[in-house]
Amino acid sequence: MDVLTRAQLLELAPVQEGPHVSLYLKTFRSAPDSHQNPIRLKNLLAEASDQLESLGYDQGDIRPLLQPASELLDHDRFWTHQADGLAIFLARDFVRIYQTGQSFEDEVVVDDSFRVTPLIPATQPSGHYYVIAVSPDSCRFFEGSKFGLHERTLDDLPENVDQALQRERERELNFHSMQPRPQADAQHDTAMYHGHEENALEIDMAAYMRIVRDAIHPVVYQSHAPLIFAGTEEAFASFRENANDLPSLHGTAADGNPDRLSANELHEKTWPIAEEILRSKELQPLSEYEARAAANSATDRLDLILPAAGDGLIDTLVLQRGASCPGDYDVNERTLRHNDENGAELLNLAARLTLQSGGEVVVVDEDTMKDRWAAAVLRCPTSAIALPV
């Protein structure tokens, strides 16, 4: 499964040459539902082909464009390792395929740019969270959302404290074999690993937690999604002390030994903690919007948002999840016409322009938006936005 970054999202924002095909589909992780995955992709590709034909393209253009996705249909290994959603982006000399923990509605969009708005929640922390479940006998890493948790395999994550310390011993031996050590140091190592001193267990646990931290750091640090610890109070205290550079680690743990808990049981214990964190994060951009709107440096008017996005004047653009606003916007004339069913998706255009100019784009639920499609926190007063005379 892919943990999407802002940089990957930004790759999709510019306009490439020729038609752009965006494919979104919900995928299933396990049988029997997972057998539908390639069939549904095949149906979406047929729909994309029909749309391209209706725009005047012939099969000589269509087949090469859709081929990277068509090749997946018979790729058994690809379909045995699915997450909750699949997003495919195709243009001339451009292919991106993402398996995400975010589920999508099946959708095909053929346009002169990629449809990026459905993918945005997969790049923001409000879409998911992580759980690290640790005891001396077990170590498991999970990613999840309000719909559940699934275990992730990380190459460097130890199975338990014994495996972690064995790796540490091997690393130390490899390091010290190249340089002489005083006999006292060797005796100290023996004491640490074989428990010949009273604090050996505490030292072992600290080393274990550092190794766990190192294994999950590349994933959780890049994502910024909340990280919740599942384990005893003593284990959590050791982890916090030895992983204090993980800003996403939450201060409340799911207390208790997690060894015998299934993914569903861990979700029941951790989701109430995660839900509170995620809800708070989701409200932050709108709280800033309300404060800035009072100072005339924020707007929810699309006729202001679009030119501001094009001029790089948006700091944060907040969009309603699933909202659509078709219409036509003339970038040069800065004129907007709503309700044109055959026009561009204007919220997608605003998102692309904002991303290209270094702004942030976040997606929140409909009830949070308070009847708005979009809200923009600006880098300037609204009076500085250039409008048609």
Short mmCIF file of C-alpha atoms in Angstrom, two decimals:
data_model
loop_
_atom_site.label_atom_id
_atom_site.label_comp_id
_atom_site.label_asym_id
_atom_site.label_seq_id
_atom_site.Cartn_x
_atom_site.Cartn_y
_atom_site.Cartn_z
CA MET A 1 0.00 0.00 0.00
CA ASP A 2 1.23 3.49 -0.83
CA VAL A 3 1.51 6.24 1.76
CA LEU A 4 1.05 9.23 -0.50
CA THR A 5 3.06 12.40 -0.08
CA ARG A 6 2.46 15.97 -1.13
CA ALA A 7 5.25 15.60 -3.70
CA GLN A 8 3.42 12.71 -5.37
CA LEU A 9 0.19 14.69 -5.42
CA LEU A 10 2.00 17.66 -6.90
CA GLU A 11 3.16 15.48 -9.82
CA LEU A 12 -0.48 15.23 -10.87
CA ALA A 13 -1.21 18.95 -10.83
CA PRO A 14 0.48 20.20 -14.05
CA VAL A 15 -1.18 19.74 -17.42
CA GLN A 16 0.53 17.16 -19.65
CA GLU A 17 0.24 16.88 -23.42
CA GLY A 18 -2.90 15.22 -24.75
CA PRO A 19 -5.82 13.63 -22.87
CA HIS A 20 -5.59 12.80 -19.16
CA VAL A 21 -7.31 9.69 -17.81
CA SER A 22 -8.03 9.43 -14.08
CA LEU A 23 -9.35 6.09 -12.81
CA TYR A 24 -10.58 5.56 -9.26
CA LEU A 25 -12.00 2.33 -7.89
CA LYS A 26 -12.79 0.76 -4.58
CA THR A 27 -10.78 -2.43 -4.02
CA PHE A 28 -11.22 -5.35 -1.66
CA ARG A 29 -8.41 -6.99 0.30
CA SER A 30 -9.69 -10.55 0.58
CA ALA A 31 -11.79 -13.16 -1.22
CA PRO A 32 -14.45 -13.54 -2.37
CA ASP A 33 -14.95 -9.79 -2.90
CA SER A 34 -11.37 -9.31 -4.12
CA HIS A 35 -12.19 -11.32 -7.26
CA GLN A 36 -14.23 -8.31 -8.41
CA ASN A 37 -11.21 -5.98 -8.46
CA PRO A 38 -9.80 -6.75 -11.95
CA ILE A 39 -13.31 -7.07 -13.42
CA ARG A 40 -14.26 -3.62 -12.21
CA LEU A 41 -11.02 -2.12 -13.52
CA LYS A 42 -11.74 -3.73 -16.90
CA ASN A 43 -15.16 -2.05 -16.89
CA LEU A 44 -13.62 1.33 -16.06
CA LEU A 45 -11.09 0.95 -18.88
CA ALA A 46 -13.90 0.19 -21.31
CA GLU A 47 -15.68 3.33 -20.15
CA ALA A 48 -12.47 5.36 -20.54
CA SER A 49 -12.07 4.02 -24.08
CA ASP A 50 -15.64 5.04 -24.92
CA GLN A 51 -15.08 8.54 -23.55
CA LEU A 52 -11.88 8.95 -25.54
CA GLU A 53 -13.62 7.77 -28.72
CA SER A 54 -16.40 10.30 -28.15
CA LEU A 55 -13.74 13.00 -28.03
CA GLY A 56 -12.44 11.98 -31.44
CA TYR A 57 -9.49 9.74 -30.55
CA ASP A 58 -9.03 6.49 -32.48
CA GLN A 59 -7.85 3.14 -31.12
CA GLY A 60 -4.33 3.84 -32.36
CA ASP A 61 -4.16 6.57 -29.71
CA ILE A 62 -6.37 4.94 -27.09
CA ARG A 63 -4.70 1.53 -26.77
CA PRO A 64 -1.18 2.84 -25.96
CA LEU A 65 -2.62 5.35 -23.52
CA LEU A 66 -4.60 2.75 -21.56
CA GLN A 67 -2.09 -0.10 -21.94
CA PRO A 68 -0.27 0.36 -18.57
CA ALA A 69 -3.57 -0.13 -16.76
CA SER A 70 -4.76 -2.88 -19.12
CA GLU A 71 -1.61 -4.88 -18.36
CA LEU A 72 -2.66 -5.05 -14.71
CA LEU A 73 -5.74 -7.12 -15.54
CA ASP A 74 -3.73 -10.35 -15.84
CA HIS A 75 -1.17 -9.47 -13.16
CA ASP A 76 -2.17 -11.96 -10.44
CA ARG A 77 0.47 -10.83 -7.96
CA PHE A 78 -0.73 -7.23 -8.20
CA TRP A 79 -4.30 -8.21 -7.33
CA THR A 80 -3.28 -10.38 -4.36
CA HIS A 81 -1.83 -7.33 -2.57
CA GLN A 82 -4.60 -4.74 -2.63
CA ALA A 83 -5.57 -2.09 -0.12
CA ASP A 84 -8.90 -0.22 0.00
CA GLY A 85 -8.59 1.97 -3.07
CA LEU A 86 -6.80 2.07 -6.41
CA ALA A 87 -6.04 5.29 -8.31
CA ILE A 88 -4.52 5.26 -11.80
CA PHE A 89 -3.40 8.30 -13.79
CA LEU A 90 -2.54 8.01 -17.47
CA ALA A 91 -1.32 10.59 -19.97
CA ARG A 92 1.20 10.58 -22.79
CA ASP A 93 4.52 9.30 -21.34
CA PHE A 94 3.04 9.52 -17.83
CA VAL A 95 1.76 6.69 -15.60
CA ARG A 96 1.07 6.71 -11.88
CA ILE A 97 -0.61 3.86 -9.99
CA TYR A 98 -1.42 4.16 -6.28
CA GLN A 99 -2.88 1.59 -3.89
CA THR A 100 -4.25 3.48 -0.91
CA GLY A 101 -5.87 2.88 2.44
CA GLN A 102 -8.62 5.25 1.31
CA SER A 103 -11.64 3.81 -0.45
CA PHE A 104 -12.99 5.52 -3.58
CA GLU A 105 -16.21 5.57 -5.54
CA ASP A 106 -15.62 3.99 -8.95
CA GLU A 107 -15.01 6.85 -11.37
CA VAL A 108 -13.53 7.55 -14.80
CA VAL A 109 -12.54 11.08 -15.77
CA VAL A 110 -11.16 11.95 -19.20
CA ASP A 111 -10.16 15.61 -19.32
CA ASP A 112 -7.31 17.95 -20.16
CA SER A 113 -5.95 17.54 -16.61
CA PHE A 114 -6.01 14.90 -13.86
CA ARG A 115 -8.82 14.71 -11.31
CA VAL A 116 -6.84 15.04 -8.07
CA THR A 117 -9.47 15.94 -5.47
CA PRO A 118 -10.53 12.35 -4.60
CA LEU A 119 -6.88 11.53 -3.84
CA ILE A 120 -6.20 14.47 -1.52
CA PRO A 121 -7.57 12.82 1.67
CA ALA A 122 -5.03 10.00 1.22
CA THR A 123 -2.23 12.54 1.69
CA GLN A 124 -3.57 14.21 4.82
CA PRO A 125 -3.45 12.91 8.40
CA SER A 126 -7.21 13.18 8.84
CA GLY A 127 -7.58 10.20 6.52
CA HIS A 128 -5.84 7.56 8.61
CA TYR A 129 -3.80 6.72 11.70
CA TYR A 130 -1.16 4.24 12.83
CA VAL A 131 -0.96 1.81 15.75
CA ILE A 132 2.22 0.26 17.12
CA ALA A 133 1.35 -2.67 19.42
CA VAL A 134 4.35 -3.69 21.50
CA SER A 135 5.13 -6.14 24.29
CA PRO A 136 8.29 -8.16 25.02
CA ASP A 137 6.75 -11.10 23.15
CA SER A 138 5.26 -9.33 20.15
CA CYS A 139 5.56 -6.25 17.94
CA ARG A 140 3.00 -5.36 15.26
CA PHE A 141 2.39 -2.24 13.17
CA PHE A 142 -1.04 -1.27 11.83
CA GLU A 143 -2.57 1.39 9.62
CA GLY A 144 -6.24 2.19 9.74
CA SER A 145 -9.18 4.54 9.65
CA LYS A 146 -12.68 4.60 11.07
CA PHE A 147 -13.39 1.50 8.97
CA GLY A 148 -10.78 -0.73 10.61
CA LEU A 149 -7.10 -1.63 10.99
CA HIS A 150 -4.85 -3.74 8.83
CA GLU A 151 -1.38 -4.97 9.74
CA ARG A 152 1.57 -3.69 7.73
CA THR A 153 4.84 -5.54 7.24
CA LEU A 154 7.98 -3.47 7.71
CA ASP A 155 11.34 -5.01 6.85
CA ASP A 156 13.19 -3.79 9.94
CA LEU A 157 10.43 -4.26 12.51
CA PRO A 158 11.41 -7.01 14.99
CA GLU A 159 8.95 -9.73 15.96
CA ASN A 160 9.79 -9.42 19.67
CA VAL A 161 12.44 -8.24 22.10
CA ASP A 162 14.62 -11.33 21.61
CA GLN A 163 14.87 -10.80 17.86
CA ALA A 164 15.54 -7.10 18.35
CA LEU A 165 18.37 -7.71 20.80
CA GLN A 166 19.84 -10.43 18.60
CA ARG A 167 20.04 -7.90 15.79
CA GLU A 168 21.57 -5.39 18.17
CA ARG A 169 24.18 -7.93 19.31
CA GLU A 170 25.10 -8.71 15.71
CA ARG A 171 25.38 -5.03 14.90
CA GLU A 172 27.57 -4.39 17.93
CA LEU A 173 29.77 -7.41 17.17
CA ASN A 174 30.23 -6.32 13.57
CA PHE A 175 31.12 -2.82 14.68
CA HIS A 176 33.49 -3.79 17.49
CA SER A 177 35.17 -6.64 15.61
CA MET A 178 37.04 -4.03 13.61
CA GLN A 179 38.49 -2.26 16.65
CA PRO A 180 39.93 -3.46 19.98
CA ARG A 181 37.99 -2.88 23.18
CA PRO A 182 38.98 -2.86 26.84
CA GLN A 183 37.96 -6.03 28.68
CA ALA A 184 35.70 -3.98 30.92
CA ASP A 185 33.53 -2.95 27.98
CA ALA A 186 33.07 -6.55 26.88
CA GLN A 187 32.01 -7.50 30.41
CA HIS A 188 29.50 -4.63 30.42
CA ASP A 189 27.92 -5.87 27.17
CA THR A 190 27.61 -9.36 28.58
CA ALA A 191 25.87 -7.97 31.61
CA MET A 192 23.48 -5.98 29.47
CA TYR A 193 22.46 -8.88 27.26
CA HIS A 194 22.45 -11.72 29.78
CA GLY A 195 20.88 -9.96 32.71
CA HIS A 196 23.83 -10.10 35.10
CA GLU A 197 22.97 -6.67 36.46
CA GLU A 198 19.78 -5.43 38.06
CA ASN A 199 18.98 -2.91 35.33
CA ALA A 200 19.58 -5.32 32.43
CA LEU A 201 15.86 -5.73 31.65
CA GLU A 202 15.33 -1.97 31.56
CA ILE A 203 18.33 -1.55 29.25
CA ASP A 204 17.07 -4.34 27.00
CA MET A 205 13.62 -2.75 26.74
CA ALA A 206 15.13 0.63 25.92
CA ALA A 207 17.18 -0.92 23.10
CA TYR A 208 14.08 -2.79 21.89
CA MET A 209 12.01 0.40 21.77
CA ARG A 210 14.74 2.27 19.89
CA ILE A 211 14.84 -0.48 17.27
CA VAL A 212 11.04 -0.38 16.95
CA ARG A 213 11.18 3.39 16.62
CA ASP A 214 13.82 3.17 13.88
CA ALA A 215 11.70 0.67 11.93
CA ILE A 216 8.51 2.76 11.88
CA HIS A 217 10.12 6.21 11.67
CA PRO A 218 10.29 6.47 7.84
CA VAL A 219 6.57 5.71 7.55
CA VAL A 220 5.07 7.74 10.38
CA TYR A 221 7.40 10.74 10.11
CA GLN A 222 6.68 11.26 6.42
CA SER A 223 2.94 10.81 6.80
CA HIS A 224 2.28 12.96 9.91
CA ALA A 225 -0.75 10.77 10.66
CA PRO A 226 -1.37 10.16 14.39
CA LEU A 227 0.51 7.27 15.98
CA ILE A 228 -1.13 5.44 18.89
CA PHE A 229 0.77 3.06 21.13
CA ALA A 230 -0.92 -0.13 22.30
CA GLY A 231 0.72 -1.80 25.28
CA THR A 232 1.19 -1.72 29.01
CA GLU A 233 1.86 1.47 30.92
CA GLU A 234 5.48 0.41 31.50
CA ALA A 235 6.05 -0.36 27.81
CA PHE A 236 4.51 2.96 26.77
CA ALA A 237 6.75 4.87 29.17
CA SER A 238 9.82 3.19 27.67
CA PHE A 239 8.65 3.84 24.11
CA ARG A 240 7.95 7.52 24.80
CA GLU A 241 11.40 7.95 26.31
CA ASN A 242 13.15 6.30 23.38
CA ALA A 243 10.96 7.61 20.54
CA ASN A 244 10.50 11.19 21.66
CA ASP A 245 11.37 12.54 18.20
CA LEU A 246 8.12 11.22 16.71
CA PRO A 247 5.84 14.29 16.84
CA SER A 248 2.80 12.27 15.77
CA LEU A 249 2.98 9.95 18.83
CA HIS A 250 -0.13 10.59 20.91
CA GLY A 251 0.15 11.03 24.66
CA THR A 252 -2.62 8.53 25.41
CA ALA A 253 -2.04 4.82 24.82
CA ALA A 254 -4.42 1.90 24.42
CA ASP A 255 -3.47 0.33 27.74
CA GLY A 256 -3.04 -3.40 28.26
CA ASN A 257 -1.15 -6.32 26.77
CA PRO A 258 -1.96 -6.33 23.02
CA ASP A 259 -0.53 -9.76 22.19
CA ARG A 260 -3.82 -11.64 21.91
CA LEU A 261 -5.83 -8.80 20.37
CA SER A 262 -6.99 -9.13 16.77
CA ALA A 263 -6.92 -6.19 14.36
CA ASN A 264 -10.64 -5.65 15.00
CA GLU A 265 -10.15 -5.67 18.78
CA LEU A 266 -7.24 -3.23 18.51
CA HIS A 267 -9.41 -0.99 16.35
CA GLU A 268 -12.10 -0.96 19.03
CA LYS A 269 -9.51 0.16 21.60
CA THR A 270 -7.68 2.72 19.45
CA TRP A 271 -10.34 4.30 17.23
CA PRO A 272 -11.95 6.39 20.03
CA ILE A 273 -8.50 7.90 20.69
CA ALA A 274 -7.79 8.43 16.99
CA GLU A 275 -11.23 9.87 16.26
CA GLU A 276 -10.74 12.67 18.75
CA ILE A 277 -7.32 13.53 17.30
CA LEU A 278 -8.47 13.42 13.70
CA ARG A 279 -11.58 15.48 14.36
CA SER A 280 -9.47 18.16 16.00
CA LYS A 281 -7.05 18.20 13.04
CA GLU A 282 -9.92 18.47 10.58
CA LEU A 283 -11.33 21.52 12.34
CA GLN A 284 -8.02 23.42 12.41
CA PRO A 285 -8.10 24.78 8.83
CA LEU A 286 -11.68 25.99 9.21
CA SER A 287 -10.92 27.58 12.56
CA GLU A 288 -8.13 29.51 10.87
CA TYR A 289 -10.49 30.39 8.04
CA GLU A 290 -13.06 31.87 10.43
CA ALA A 291 -10.38 33.97 12.14
CA ARG A 292 -8.89 35.20 8.86
CA ALA A 293 -12.28 35.90 7.28
CA ALA A 294 -12.92 38.46 10.00
CA ALA A 295 -9.77 40.25 8.82
CA ASN A 296 -10.78 40.01 5.12
CA SER A 297 -7.96 37.60 4.28
CA ALA A 298 -10.13 34.55 3.59
CA THR A 299 -13.03 33.81 1.26
CA ASP A 300 -15.52 31.12 0.28
CA ARG A 301 -16.43 32.79 -3.03
CA LEU A 302 -15.33 30.67 -5.97
CA ASP A 303 -15.07 33.75 -8.21
CA LEU A 304 -12.33 34.96 -5.83
CA ILE A 305 -10.79 31.58 -5.04
CA LEU A 306 -9.99 30.68 -8.67
CA PRO A 307 -8.06 33.86 -9.57
CA ALA A 308 -6.35 33.81 -6.17
CA ALA A 309 -5.26 30.20 -6.76
CA GLY A 310 -3.94 31.08 -10.21
CA ASP A 311 -1.93 33.97 -8.77
CA GLY A 312 -0.47 31.90 -5.92
CA LEU A 313 -2.36 33.84 -3.25
CA ILE A 314 -3.89 30.87 -1.38
CA ASP A 315 -2.16 29.53 1.71
CA THR A 316 -4.73 26.80 2.49
CA LEU A 317 -7.69 25.66 0.41
CA VAL A 318 -10.36 23.64 2.21
CA LEU A 319 -12.75 21.58 0.07
CA GLN A 320 -15.93 19.71 0.94
CA ARG A 321 -15.46 15.96 0.58
CA GLY A 322 -17.16 14.67 -2.56
CA ALA A 323 -18.37 18.09 -3.69
CA SER A 324 -18.51 18.90 -7.39
CA CYS A 325 -18.95 22.24 -9.09
CA PRO A 326 -18.99 22.07 -12.91
CA GLY A 327 -18.52 25.23 -14.89
CA ASP A 328 -16.19 27.23 -17.08
CA TYR A 329 -13.40 29.49 -15.87
CA ASP A 330 -11.40 31.63 -18.28
CA VAL A 331 -7.94 32.01 -16.74
CA ASN A 332 -7.04 35.01 -18.89
CA GLU A 333 -10.33 36.88 -18.59
CA ARG A 334 -10.87 35.68 -14.99
CA THR A 335 -14.52 35.07 -15.70
CA LEU A 336 -16.56 32.25 -14.17
CA ARG A 337 -19.73 30.54 -15.35
CA HIS A 338 -21.42 27.99 -13.07
CA ASN A 339 -23.71 25.06 -13.82
CA ASP A 340 -22.25 24.03 -17.15
CA GLU A 341 -22.56 20.23 -17.06
CA ASN A 342 -20.04 19.91 -19.87
CA GLY A 343 -17.55 22.28 -18.27
CA ALA A 344 -14.53 21.71 -16.08
CA GLU A 345 -14.69 20.58 -12.46
CA LEU A 346 -13.94 23.94 -10.84
CA LEU A 347 -12.99 22.65 -7.38
CA ASN A 348 -10.44 20.34 -8.98
CA LEU A 349 -9.05 23.31 -10.94
CA ALA A 350 -8.76 25.36 -7.74
CA ALA A 351 -6.97 22.47 -6.02
CA ARG A 352 -4.49 21.99 -8.86
CA LEU A 353 -3.67 25.70 -9.09
CA THR A 354 -3.23 25.93 -5.31
CA LEU A 355 -0.88 22.94 -5.20
CA GLN A 356 1.22 24.29 -8.07
CA SER A 357 1.76 27.58 -6.25
CA GLY A 358 2.86 25.93 -2.99
CA GLY A 359 -0.44 26.11 -1.11
CA GLU A 360 -2.00 23.37 0.99
CA VAL A 361 -5.24 21.62 0.02
CA VAL A 362 -7.29 19.70 2.57
CA VAL A 363 -10.63 17.91 2.32
CA VAL A 364 -13.15 17.80 5.17
CA ASP A 365 -16.59 16.29 5.68
CA GLU A 366 -19.74 18.02 4.51
CA ASP A 367 -21.08 18.70 8.01
CA THR A 368 -17.81 20.47 8.92
CA MET A 369 -17.96 22.80 5.91
CA LYS A 370 -21.27 24.44 6.91
CA ASP A 371 -22.84 24.56 3.42
CA ARG A 372 -19.65 25.68 1.70
CA TRP A 373 -18.03 23.98 -1.28
CA ALA A 374 -14.69 25.62 -0.65
CA ALA A 375 -12.96 28.00 1.74
CA ALA A 376 -9.59 29.64 1.16
CA VAL A 377 -7.16 31.15 3.65
CA LEU A 378 -5.29 33.80 1.69
CA ARG A 379 -1.77 35.18 1.77
CA CYS A 380 -3.18 38.67 1.26
CA PRO A 381 -6.37 40.70 1.77
CA THR A 382 -9.24 39.83 -0.57
CA SER A 383 -8.92 43.33 -2.02
CA ALA A 384 -5.55 42.33 -3.54
CA ILE A 385 -7.14 39.70 -5.81
CA ALA A 386 -7.18 40.99 -9.38
CA LEU A 387 -10.69 40.74 -10.89
CA PRO A 388 -12.08 41.59 -14.35
CA VAL A 389 -12.94 45.26 -14.77
#
